[in-house]
Amino acid sequence: MSNYNLLAIVGSPSVGKSTIFNRIIGEKKSIIESERGVTRDRIYGDAEWLNRHFKCVDTGGIEVENRPFQEQIRIQAEIAIEEASVILFVVDGQIGLTEDDQLVASLLYKSNKPVVLAVNKIDNKESLNNIYEFYSLGLGEPIPTSGVHGIGIGDILDKVIASFEDIEKEAPYEGISFSLIGRPNVGKSSLYNCLLNENRSIVSSIEGTTRDAIDTHIKRNEQDYYIIDTAGLKKRGKIYEAIDKYAALRSLRAIEKSDVVLLVIDAKEGIQEQDKHVVGYAIEEKKAIIIVVNKYDLIIKDNNTMNEFVKKIRKEFKFLDYAPIVFTSAVTKLRINELFNKIDEVYESYTYKIQTSTLNKIIEEAQVMNETPCFNGGRCKIYYAQQVSTKPLTIALFCNDPEYMHFSYLRYIENQIRDSFCLVGSPINLVLRKRK
């Protein structure tokens, strides 16, 4: 059992999965087009119904015909099915029962997961008769739904949360919790073992609630650390041997439990597109981040090798310019001590508290040096700033109207704050509030 319930939405192409997904999470996150096969990767969102919080994942359409990307889409959907607490199977009430629907149903039979069957595009009373043929799928009572008009969404969610498992909220660790994420075969396991065995004593192993996960408590220089391990996907046939570019799902829970996330990159292979995809979860969760270039012992080096690698990382990860970079080798134990020191430094930034008077002086001087631009018919004026939380460092900016604030000016304010304090590796969350 994981520390959250996950609802996976599956079905054949163009049945309205993304429309229903957007309805459930309350925002237009999935792309909605009439063209078949627009959704390919899994898309995640947070949802709530009757005070039950859960995660929701939209998947690409599964079909019999061998179209482009179909194998990858099916892998994605099978991963979501494997990890889901409950599955929402969406079918098209206008087209009727199809061969693709029967293919999806056959996958769901094997999953042994609770399934809620939604017959979408039932937009009026006349089309209600269209739902009856879907009883033949043997997946329970079909729920008439219209994702476009929001009809039946409440009935779906009532049934979904009734099937959810009871999740006990885990107590936060008293220490620094961190996880290693990255593509397969970048050396996460070797680095994990190296961190455990290098001049430290393992205090205990704490079983997580996710299958096969062990969170290990270690002590180093009187500091408590918790290395958050992550469960691997349960193999069900050879399909799970080919999930190289989709392995980010394994890291999702580990990221949520962590204070600091270590993105591990293979020095020999260099930066891959999937590295950006994997770290995207950590950015969305607003975690402190360190970029770790592992296997540095395997590449031929000269005096400029490290500087050139840093330039490439900064170019490819422009959105992570605040994240420190550490070059390591799990085999030779290169810079392992430095990595622990960097974790300490980043955690200190992640939990840093700024005095309100100092913060307001910085904001005031920033506005004097560079006035806010006119945007949306007005000019934003920041009257007051206050830090409201840590993990991440969150600052509320009280202004005349948040609609007048351009995102580039928020970036400028963030840079001014970073220039005033040594906030290494920690995101800064700026929240605009209208002064009353």
XYZ file of N, CA, C and O in Angstrom, residues 74 89 121 161 182 233 289 330 351 408:
40
model
N 0.568 1.593 -24.607
C 0.066 0.437 -23.872
C 0.939 0.161 -22.645
O 0.431 -0.192 -21.579
N -12.567 2.953 -15.974
C -12.594 2.509 -17.368
C -13.646 3.328 -18.109
O -14.834 3.250 -17.809
N -20.162 10.513 -22.829
C -20.895 11.154 -23.932
C -22.388 10.817 -23.896
O -23.063 10.816 -24.934
N -14.115 6.453 -4.373
C -13.567 6.570 -3.011
C -14.084 5.453 -2.108
O -13.439 5.102 -1.117
N 16.263 8.936 -10.968
C 16.942 8.998 -12.247
C 16.536 7.849 -13.136
O 15.783 6.961 -12.741
N 8.583 -1.673 -9.942
C 7.312 -2.166 -10.466
C 7.295 -3.682 -10.436
O 8.287 -4.333 -10.736
N 16.750 20.205 -4.509
C 17.320 19.315 -5.526
C 18.838 19.479 -5.613
O 19.354 20.596 -5.581
N 30.406 5.959 -7.434
C 30.061 5.008 -6.383
C 31.145 3.943 -6.243
O 31.353 3.399 -5.161
N 14.989 24.846 4.782
C 14.306 25.128 6.058
C 14.651 26.526 6.579
O 14.376 26.838 7.744
N 7.784 37.265 -15.290
C 9.204 37.618 -15.351
C 9.621 38.471 -14.155
O 10.767 38.395 -13.698
